[in-house]
Short mmCIF file of N, CA and C and ligand atoms in Angstrom, two decimals:
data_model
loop_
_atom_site.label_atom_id
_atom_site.label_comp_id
_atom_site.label_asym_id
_atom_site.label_seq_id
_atom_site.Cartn_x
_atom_site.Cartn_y
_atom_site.Cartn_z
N UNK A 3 -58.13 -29.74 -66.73
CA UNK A 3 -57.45 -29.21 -65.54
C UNK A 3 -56.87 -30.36 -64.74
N UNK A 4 -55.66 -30.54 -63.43
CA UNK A 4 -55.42 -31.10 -63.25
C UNK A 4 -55.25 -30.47 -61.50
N UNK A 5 -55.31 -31.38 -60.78
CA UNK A 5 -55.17 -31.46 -59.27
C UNK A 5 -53.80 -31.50 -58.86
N UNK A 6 -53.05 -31.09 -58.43
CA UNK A 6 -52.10 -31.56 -57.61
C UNK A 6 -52.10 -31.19 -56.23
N UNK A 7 -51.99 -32.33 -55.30
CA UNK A 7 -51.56 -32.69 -54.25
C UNK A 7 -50.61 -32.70 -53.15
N UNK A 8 -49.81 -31.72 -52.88
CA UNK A 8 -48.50 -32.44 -52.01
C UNK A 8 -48.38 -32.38 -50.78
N UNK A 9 -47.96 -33.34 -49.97
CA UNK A 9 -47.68 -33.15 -48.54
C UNK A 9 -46.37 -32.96 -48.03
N UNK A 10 -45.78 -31.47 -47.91
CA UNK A 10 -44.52 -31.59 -47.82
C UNK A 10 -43.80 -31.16 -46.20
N UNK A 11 -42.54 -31.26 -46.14
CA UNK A 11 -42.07 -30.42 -44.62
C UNK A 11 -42.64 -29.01 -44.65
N UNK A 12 -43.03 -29.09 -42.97
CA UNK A 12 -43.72 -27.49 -42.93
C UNK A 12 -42.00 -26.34 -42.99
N UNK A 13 -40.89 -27.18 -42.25
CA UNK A 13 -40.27 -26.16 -43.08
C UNK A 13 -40.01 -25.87 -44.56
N UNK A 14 -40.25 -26.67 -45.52
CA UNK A 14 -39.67 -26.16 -46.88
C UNK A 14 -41.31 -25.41 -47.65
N UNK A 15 -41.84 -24.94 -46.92
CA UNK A 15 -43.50 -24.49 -47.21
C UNK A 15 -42.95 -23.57 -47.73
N UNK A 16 -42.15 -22.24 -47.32
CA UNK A 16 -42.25 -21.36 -48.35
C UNK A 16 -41.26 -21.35 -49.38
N UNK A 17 -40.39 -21.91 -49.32
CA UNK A 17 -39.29 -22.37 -50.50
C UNK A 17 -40.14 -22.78 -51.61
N UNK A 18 -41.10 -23.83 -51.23
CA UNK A 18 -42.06 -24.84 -52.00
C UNK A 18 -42.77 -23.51 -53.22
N UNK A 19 -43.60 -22.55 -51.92
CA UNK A 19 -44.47 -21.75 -52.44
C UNK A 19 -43.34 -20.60 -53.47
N UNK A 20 -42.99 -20.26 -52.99
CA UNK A 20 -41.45 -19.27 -53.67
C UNK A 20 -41.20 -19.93 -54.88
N UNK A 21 -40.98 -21.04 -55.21
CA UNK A 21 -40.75 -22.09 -56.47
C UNK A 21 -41.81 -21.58 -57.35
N UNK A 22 -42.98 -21.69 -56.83
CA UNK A 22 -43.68 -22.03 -57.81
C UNK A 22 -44.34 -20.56 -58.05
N UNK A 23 -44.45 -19.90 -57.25
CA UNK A 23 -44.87 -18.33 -58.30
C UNK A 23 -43.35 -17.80 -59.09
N UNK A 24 -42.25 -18.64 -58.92
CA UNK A 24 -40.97 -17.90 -59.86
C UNK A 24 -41.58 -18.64 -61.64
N UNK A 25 -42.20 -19.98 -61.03
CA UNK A 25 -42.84 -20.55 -62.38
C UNK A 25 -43.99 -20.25 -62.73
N UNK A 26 -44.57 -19.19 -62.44
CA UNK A 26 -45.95 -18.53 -63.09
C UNK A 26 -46.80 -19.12 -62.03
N UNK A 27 -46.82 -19.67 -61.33
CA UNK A 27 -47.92 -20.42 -60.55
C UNK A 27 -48.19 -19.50 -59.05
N UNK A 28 -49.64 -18.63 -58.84
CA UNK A 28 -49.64 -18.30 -58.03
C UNK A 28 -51.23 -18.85 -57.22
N UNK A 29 -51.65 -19.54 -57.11
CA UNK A 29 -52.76 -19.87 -56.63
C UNK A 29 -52.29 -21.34 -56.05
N UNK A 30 -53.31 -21.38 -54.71
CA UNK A 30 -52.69 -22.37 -53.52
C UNK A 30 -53.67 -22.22 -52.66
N UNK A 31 -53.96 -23.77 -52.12
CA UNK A 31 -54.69 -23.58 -50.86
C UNK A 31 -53.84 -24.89 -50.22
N UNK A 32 -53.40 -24.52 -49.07
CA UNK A 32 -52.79 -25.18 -48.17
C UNK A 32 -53.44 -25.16 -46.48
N UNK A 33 -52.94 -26.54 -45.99
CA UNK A 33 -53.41 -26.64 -44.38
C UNK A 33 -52.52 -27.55 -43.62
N UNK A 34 -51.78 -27.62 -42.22
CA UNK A 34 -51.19 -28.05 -41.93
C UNK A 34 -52.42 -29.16 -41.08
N UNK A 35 -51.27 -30.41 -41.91
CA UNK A 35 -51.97 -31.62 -41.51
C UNK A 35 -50.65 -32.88 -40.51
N UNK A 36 -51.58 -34.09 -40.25
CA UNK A 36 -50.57 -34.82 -39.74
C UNK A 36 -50.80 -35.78 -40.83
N UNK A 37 -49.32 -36.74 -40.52
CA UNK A 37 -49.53 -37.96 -41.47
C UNK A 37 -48.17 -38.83 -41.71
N UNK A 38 -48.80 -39.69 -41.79
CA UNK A 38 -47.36 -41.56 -41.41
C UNK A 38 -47.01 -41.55 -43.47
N UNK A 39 -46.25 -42.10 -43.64
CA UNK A 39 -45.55 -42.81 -44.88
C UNK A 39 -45.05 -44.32 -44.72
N UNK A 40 -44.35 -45.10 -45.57
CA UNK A 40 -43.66 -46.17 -45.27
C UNK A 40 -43.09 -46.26 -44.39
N UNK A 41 -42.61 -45.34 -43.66
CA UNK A 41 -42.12 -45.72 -42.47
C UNK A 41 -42.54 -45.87 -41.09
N UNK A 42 -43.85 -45.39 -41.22
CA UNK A 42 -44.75 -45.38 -40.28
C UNK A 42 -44.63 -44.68 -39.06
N UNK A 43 -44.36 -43.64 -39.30
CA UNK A 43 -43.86 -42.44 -38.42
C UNK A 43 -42.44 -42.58 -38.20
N UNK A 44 -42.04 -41.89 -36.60
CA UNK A 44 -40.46 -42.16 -36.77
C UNK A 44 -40.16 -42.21 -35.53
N UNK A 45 -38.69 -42.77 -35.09
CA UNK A 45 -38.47 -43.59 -34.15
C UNK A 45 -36.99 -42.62 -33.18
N UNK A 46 -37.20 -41.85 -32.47
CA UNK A 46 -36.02 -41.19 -32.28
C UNK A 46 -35.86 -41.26 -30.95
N UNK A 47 -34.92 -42.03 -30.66
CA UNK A 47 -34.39 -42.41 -29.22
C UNK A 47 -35.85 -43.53 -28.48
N UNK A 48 -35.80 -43.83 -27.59
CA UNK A 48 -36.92 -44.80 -27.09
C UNK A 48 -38.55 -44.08 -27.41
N UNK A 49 -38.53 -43.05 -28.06
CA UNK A 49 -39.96 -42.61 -28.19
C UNK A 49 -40.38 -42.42 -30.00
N UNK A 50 -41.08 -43.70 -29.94
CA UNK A 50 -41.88 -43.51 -31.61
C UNK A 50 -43.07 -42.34 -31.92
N UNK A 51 -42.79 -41.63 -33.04
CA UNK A 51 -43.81 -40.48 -33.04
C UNK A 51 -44.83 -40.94 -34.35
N UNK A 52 -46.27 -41.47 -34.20
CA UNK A 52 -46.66 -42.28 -35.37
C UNK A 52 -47.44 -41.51 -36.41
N UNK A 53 -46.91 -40.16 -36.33
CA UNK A 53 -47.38 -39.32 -37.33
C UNK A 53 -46.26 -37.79 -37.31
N UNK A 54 -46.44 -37.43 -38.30
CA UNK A 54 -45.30 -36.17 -38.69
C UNK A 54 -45.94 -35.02 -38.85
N UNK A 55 -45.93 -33.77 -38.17
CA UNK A 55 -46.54 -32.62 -38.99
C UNK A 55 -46.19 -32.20 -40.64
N UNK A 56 -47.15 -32.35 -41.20
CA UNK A 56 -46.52 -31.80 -42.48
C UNK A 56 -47.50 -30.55 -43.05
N UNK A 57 -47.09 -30.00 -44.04
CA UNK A 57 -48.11 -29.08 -45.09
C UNK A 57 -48.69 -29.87 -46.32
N UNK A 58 -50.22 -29.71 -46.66
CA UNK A 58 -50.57 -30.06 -47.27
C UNK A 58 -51.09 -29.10 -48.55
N UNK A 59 -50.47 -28.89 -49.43
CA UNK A 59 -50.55 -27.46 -50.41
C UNK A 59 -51.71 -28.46 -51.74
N UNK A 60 -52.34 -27.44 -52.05
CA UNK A 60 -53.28 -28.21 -53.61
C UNK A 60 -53.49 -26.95 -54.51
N UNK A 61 -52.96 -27.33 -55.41
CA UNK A 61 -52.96 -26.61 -56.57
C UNK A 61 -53.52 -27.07 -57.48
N UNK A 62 -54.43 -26.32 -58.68
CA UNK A 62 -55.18 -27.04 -59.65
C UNK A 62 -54.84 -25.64 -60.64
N UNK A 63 -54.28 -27.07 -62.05
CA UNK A 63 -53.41 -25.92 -62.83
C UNK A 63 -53.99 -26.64 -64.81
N UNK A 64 -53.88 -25.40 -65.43
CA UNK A 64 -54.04 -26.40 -66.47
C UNK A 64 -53.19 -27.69 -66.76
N UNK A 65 -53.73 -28.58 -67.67
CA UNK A 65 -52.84 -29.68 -67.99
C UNK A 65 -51.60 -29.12 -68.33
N UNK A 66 -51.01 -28.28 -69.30
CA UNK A 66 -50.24 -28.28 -69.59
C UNK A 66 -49.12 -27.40 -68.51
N UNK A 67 -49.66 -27.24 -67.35
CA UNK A 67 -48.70 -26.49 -66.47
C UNK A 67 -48.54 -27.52 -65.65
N UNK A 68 -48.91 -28.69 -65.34
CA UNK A 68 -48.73 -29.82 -64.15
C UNK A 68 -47.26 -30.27 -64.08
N UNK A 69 -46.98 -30.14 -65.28
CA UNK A 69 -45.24 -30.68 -64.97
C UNK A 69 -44.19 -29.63 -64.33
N UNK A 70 -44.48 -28.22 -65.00
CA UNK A 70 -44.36 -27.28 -64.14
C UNK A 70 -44.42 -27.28 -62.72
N UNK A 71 -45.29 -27.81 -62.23
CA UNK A 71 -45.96 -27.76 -60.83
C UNK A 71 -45.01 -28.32 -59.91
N UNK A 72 -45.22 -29.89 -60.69
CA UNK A 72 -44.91 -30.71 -60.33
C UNK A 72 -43.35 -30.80 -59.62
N UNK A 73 -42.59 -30.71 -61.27
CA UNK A 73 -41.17 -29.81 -60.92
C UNK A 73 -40.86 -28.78 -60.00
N UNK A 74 -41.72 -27.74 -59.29
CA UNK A 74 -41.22 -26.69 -58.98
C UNK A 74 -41.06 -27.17 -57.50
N UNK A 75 -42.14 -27.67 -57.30
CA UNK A 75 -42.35 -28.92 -55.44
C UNK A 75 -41.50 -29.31 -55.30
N UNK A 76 -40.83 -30.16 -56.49
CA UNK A 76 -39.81 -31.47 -56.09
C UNK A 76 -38.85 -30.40 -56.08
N UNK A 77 -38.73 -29.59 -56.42
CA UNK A 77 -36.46 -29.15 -56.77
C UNK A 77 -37.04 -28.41 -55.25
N UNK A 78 -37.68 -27.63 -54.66
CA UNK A 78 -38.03 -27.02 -53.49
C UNK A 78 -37.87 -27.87 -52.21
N UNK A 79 -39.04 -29.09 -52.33
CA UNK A 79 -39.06 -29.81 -51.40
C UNK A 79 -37.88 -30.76 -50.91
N UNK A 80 -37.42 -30.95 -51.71
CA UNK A 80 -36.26 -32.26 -51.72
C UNK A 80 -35.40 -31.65 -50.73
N UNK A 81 -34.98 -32.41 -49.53
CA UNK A 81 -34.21 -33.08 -48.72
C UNK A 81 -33.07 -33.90 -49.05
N UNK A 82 -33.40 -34.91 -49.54
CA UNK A 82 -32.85 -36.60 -49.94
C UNK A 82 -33.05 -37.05 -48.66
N UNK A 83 -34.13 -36.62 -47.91
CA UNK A 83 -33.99 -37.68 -46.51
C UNK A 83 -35.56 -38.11 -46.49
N UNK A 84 -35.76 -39.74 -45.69
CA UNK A 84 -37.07 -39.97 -45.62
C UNK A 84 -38.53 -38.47 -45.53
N UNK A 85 -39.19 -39.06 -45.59
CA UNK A 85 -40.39 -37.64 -45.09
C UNK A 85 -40.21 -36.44 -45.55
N UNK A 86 -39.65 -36.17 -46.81
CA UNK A 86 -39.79 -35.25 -48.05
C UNK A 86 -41.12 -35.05 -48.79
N UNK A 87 -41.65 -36.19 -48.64
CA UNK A 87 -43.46 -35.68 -49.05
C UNK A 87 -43.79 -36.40 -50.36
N UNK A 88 -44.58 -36.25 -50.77
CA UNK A 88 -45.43 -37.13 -51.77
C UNK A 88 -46.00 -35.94 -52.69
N UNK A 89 -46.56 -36.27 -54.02
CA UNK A 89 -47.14 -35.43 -54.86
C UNK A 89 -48.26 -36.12 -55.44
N UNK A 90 -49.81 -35.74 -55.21
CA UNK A 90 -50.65 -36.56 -55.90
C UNK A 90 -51.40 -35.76 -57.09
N UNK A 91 -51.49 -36.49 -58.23
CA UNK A 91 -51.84 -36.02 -59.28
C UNK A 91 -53.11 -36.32 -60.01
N UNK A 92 -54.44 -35.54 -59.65
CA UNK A 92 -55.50 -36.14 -60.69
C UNK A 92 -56.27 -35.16 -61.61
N UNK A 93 -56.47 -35.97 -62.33
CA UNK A 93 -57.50 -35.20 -63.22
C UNK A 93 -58.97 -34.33 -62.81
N UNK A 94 -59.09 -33.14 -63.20
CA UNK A 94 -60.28 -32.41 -62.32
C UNK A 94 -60.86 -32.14 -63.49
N UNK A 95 -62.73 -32.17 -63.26
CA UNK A 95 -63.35 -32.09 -64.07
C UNK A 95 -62.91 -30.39 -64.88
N UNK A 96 -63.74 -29.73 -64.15
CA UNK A 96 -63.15 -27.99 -64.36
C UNK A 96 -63.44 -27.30 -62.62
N UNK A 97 -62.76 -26.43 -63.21
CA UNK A 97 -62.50 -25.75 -62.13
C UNK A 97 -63.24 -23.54 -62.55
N UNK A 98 -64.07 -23.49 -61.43
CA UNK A 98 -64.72 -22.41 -61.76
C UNK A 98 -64.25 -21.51 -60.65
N UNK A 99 -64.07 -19.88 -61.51
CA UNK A 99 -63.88 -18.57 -60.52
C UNK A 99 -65.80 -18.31 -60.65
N UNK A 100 -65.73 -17.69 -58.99
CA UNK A 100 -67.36 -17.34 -58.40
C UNK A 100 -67.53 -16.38 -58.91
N UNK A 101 -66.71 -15.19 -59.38
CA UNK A 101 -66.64 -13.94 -59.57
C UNK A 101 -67.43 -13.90 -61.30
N UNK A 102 -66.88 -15.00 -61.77
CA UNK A 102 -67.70 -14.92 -63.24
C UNK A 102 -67.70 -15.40 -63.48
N1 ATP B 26 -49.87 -43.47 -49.38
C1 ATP B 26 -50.12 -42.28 -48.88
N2 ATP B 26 -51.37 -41.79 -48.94
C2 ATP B 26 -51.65 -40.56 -48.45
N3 ATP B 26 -50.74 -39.77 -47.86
C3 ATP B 26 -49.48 -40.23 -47.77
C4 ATP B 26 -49.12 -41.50 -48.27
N4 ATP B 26 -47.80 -41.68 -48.05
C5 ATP B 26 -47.38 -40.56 -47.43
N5 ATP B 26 -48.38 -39.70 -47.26
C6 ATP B 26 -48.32 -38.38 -46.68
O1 ATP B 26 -47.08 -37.80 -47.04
C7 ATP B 26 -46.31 -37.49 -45.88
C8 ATP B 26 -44.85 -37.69 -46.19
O2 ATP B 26 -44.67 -39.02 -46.58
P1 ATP B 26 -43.20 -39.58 -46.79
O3 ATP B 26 -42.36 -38.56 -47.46
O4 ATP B 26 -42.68 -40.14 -45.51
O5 ATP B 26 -43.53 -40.76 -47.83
P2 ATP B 26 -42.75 -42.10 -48.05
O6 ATP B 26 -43.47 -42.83 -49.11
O7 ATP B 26 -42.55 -42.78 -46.73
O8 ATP B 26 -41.34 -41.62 -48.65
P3 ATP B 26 -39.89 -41.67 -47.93
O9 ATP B 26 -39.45 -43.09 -48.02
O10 ATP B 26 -39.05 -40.73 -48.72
O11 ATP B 26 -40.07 -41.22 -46.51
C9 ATP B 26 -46.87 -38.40 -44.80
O12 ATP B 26 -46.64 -37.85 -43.52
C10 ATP B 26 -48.35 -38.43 -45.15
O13 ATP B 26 -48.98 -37.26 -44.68
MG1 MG B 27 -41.53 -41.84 -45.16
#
Protein backbone atom coordinates (compact mmCIF):
# COMPACT_ATOMS: atom_id res chain seq x y z
CA UNK A 1 0.00 0.00 0.00
CA UNK A 2 1.14 3.39 -0.41
CA UNK A 3 0.50 6.87 1.46
CA UNK A 4 -0.02 9.85 -0.30
CA UNK A 5 0.22 13.17 1.06
CA UNK A 6 -0.77 16.52 -0.41
CA UNK A 7 -0.97 19.96 0.74
CA UNK A 8 -2.86 21.82 -1.70
CA UNK A 9 -4.94 25.42 -2.22
CA UNK A 10 -8.09 25.25 -0.16
CA UNK A 11 -9.56 26.59 -3.28
CA UNK A 12 -8.67 23.78 -5.75
CA UNK A 13 -9.95 21.12 -2.78
CA UNK A 14 -12.78 20.08 -4.66
CA UNK A 15 -11.47 20.10 -8.22
CA UNK A 16 -8.53 18.03 -6.45
CA UNK A 17 -11.26 15.67 -4.86
CA UNK A 18 -13.56 15.62 -8.25
CA UNK A 19 -10.18 14.37 -10.08
CA UNK A 20 -9.73 11.74 -8.28
CA UNK A 21 -13.11 9.82 -7.79
CA UNK A 22 -13.40 10.46 -11.96
CA UNK A 23 -10.10 8.07 -11.47
CA UNK A 24 -11.67 5.38 -9.33
CA UNK A 25 -10.34 6.91 -6.20
CA UNK A 26 -12.90 7.57 -3.59
CA UNK A 27 -11.52 7.48 -0.08
CA UNK A 28 -9.87 10.67 1.65
CA UNK A 29 -9.21 12.11 4.82
CA UNK A 30 -8.45 15.69 4.71
CA UNK A 31 -7.92 18.83 7.30
CA UNK A 32 -7.30 22.34 6.77
CA UNK A 33 -3.90 23.14 7.92
CA UNK A 34 -1.33 26.09 7.87
CA UNK A 35 2.07 25.98 6.32
CA UNK A 36 5.39 28.02 4.77
CA UNK A 37 7.34 26.41 1.53
CA UNK A 38 10.55 27.89 -0.04
CA UNK A 39 9.34 30.87 0.05
CA UNK A 40 8.65 31.22 3.41
CA UNK A 41 5.29 32.49 3.39
CA UNK A 42 4.39 35.54 1.32
CA UNK A 43 5.00 39.07 1.09
CA UNK A 44 2.07 41.29 -0.22
CA UNK A 45 2.39 44.94 0.07
CA UNK A 46 4.35 45.95 3.50
CA UNK A 47 2.69 42.95 5.36
CA UNK A 48 4.52 39.37 5.31
CA UNK A 49 2.07 36.46 5.99
CA UNK A 50 4.57 33.51 7.34
CA UNK A 51 2.23 30.82 6.73
CA UNK A 52 -0.62 30.01 4.02
CA UNK A 53 -3.90 28.26 4.67
CA UNK A 54 -3.84 25.21 2.79
CA UNK A 55 -5.73 21.59 2.59
CA UNK A 56 -4.09 18.76 3.63
CA UNK A 57 -5.84 15.57 1.80
CA UNK A 58 -4.16 11.70 2.53
CA UNK A 59 -5.00 9.06 0.61
CA UNK A 60 -3.69 5.48 0.95
CA UNK A 61 -4.10 3.53 -2.29
CA UNK A 62 -2.71 0.33 -3.60
CA UNK A 63 0.76 0.50 -5.16
CA UNK A 64 -0.37 0.19 -8.31
CA UNK A 65 -2.97 3.11 -8.14
CA UNK A 66 -0.31 5.81 -6.67
CA UNK A 67 0.50 7.15 -10.01
CA UNK A 68 -3.05 7.47 -10.59
CA UNK A 69 -3.30 9.47 -7.47
CA UNK A 70 -0.63 11.14 -7.89
CA UNK A 71 -1.60 12.37 -11.46
CA UNK A 72 -5.09 13.18 -10.64
CA UNK A 73 -3.73 16.04 -7.69
CA UNK A 74 -1.26 17.44 -10.00
CA UNK A 75 -3.56 18.06 -13.38
CA UNK A 76 -6.33 19.42 -10.50
CA UNK A 77 -4.06 21.28 -8.33
CA UNK A 78 -1.80 23.05 -10.71
CA UNK A 79 -1.87 26.78 -10.85
CA UNK A 80 1.74 27.33 -12.38
CA UNK A 81 2.02 29.82 -9.56
CA UNK A 82 4.22 29.51 -6.30
CA UNK A 83 2.05 27.66 -3.37
CA UNK A 84 0.42 24.96 -5.58
CA UNK A 85 1.32 22.35 -2.93
CA UNK A 86 3.52 19.45 -2.56
CA UNK A 87 2.74 15.61 -2.82
CA UNK A 88 4.31 13.21 -0.28
CA UNK A 89 4.70 9.69 -1.05
CA UNK A 90 5.40 6.67 1.35
CA UNK A 91 5.23 3.33 1.68
CA UNK A 92 2.49 1.96 4.31
CA UNK A 93 2.81 -1.15 6.00
CA UNK A 94 -1.09 -2.28 5.38
CA UNK A 95 -3.85 -0.65 5.81
CA UNK A 96 -7.03 -2.31 7.65
CA UNK A 97 -11.11 -1.78 7.29
CA UNK A 98 -12.59 -2.14 11.27
CA UNK A 99 -15.63 -3.56 9.80
CA UNK A 100 -13.73 -6.88 8.88
N1 LIG B 1 9.36 20.64 2.93
C1 LIG B 1 8.10 20.63 3.31
N2 LIG B 1 7.71 19.82 4.31
C2 LIG B 1 6.42 19.78 4.72
N3 LIG B 1 5.46 20.54 4.19
C3 LIG B 1 5.80 21.38 3.20
C4 LIG B 1 7.13 21.46 2.72
N4 LIG B 1 7.16 22.37 1.72
C5 LIG B 1 5.90 22.83 1.60
N5 LIG B 1 5.09 22.24 2.48
C6 LIG B 1 3.67 22.43 2.63
O1 LIG B 1 3.11 22.64 1.34
C7 LIG B 1 2.48 23.91 1.26
C8 LIG B 1 2.66 24.46 -0.13
O2 LIG B 1 4.03 24.56 -0.39
P1 LIG B 1 4.52 25.28 -1.71
O3 LIG B 1 3.64 24.92 -2.84
O4 LIG B 1 4.72 26.73 -1.45
O5 LIG B 1 5.94 24.53 -1.88
P2 LIG B 1 7.25 25.09 -2.56
O6 LIG B 1 8.26 24.02 -2.44
O7 LIG B 1 7.57 26.44 -1.99
O8 LIG B 1 6.83 25.21 -4.11
P3 LIG B 1 6.61 26.56 -4.97
O9 LIG B 1 7.98 27.06 -5.29
O10 LIG B 1 5.84 26.12 -6.15
O11 LIG B 1 5.84 27.53 -4.11
C9 LIG B 1 3.13 24.72 2.37
O12 LIG B 1 2.28 25.76 2.79
C10 LIG B 1 3.34 23.68 3.45
O13 LIG B 1 2.13 23.45 4.14
MG1 LIG C 1 6.20 28.03 -2.12
Amino acid sequence: MTMIQAVIRPEKEQEVIDSLEKSGIYGYTRQSVFGRGRQRGIQVGPVRYEEMAKVWLMIVAEDEKSDRVIDAIKVAATTGNPGDGKIFVSRLAEARTIRK
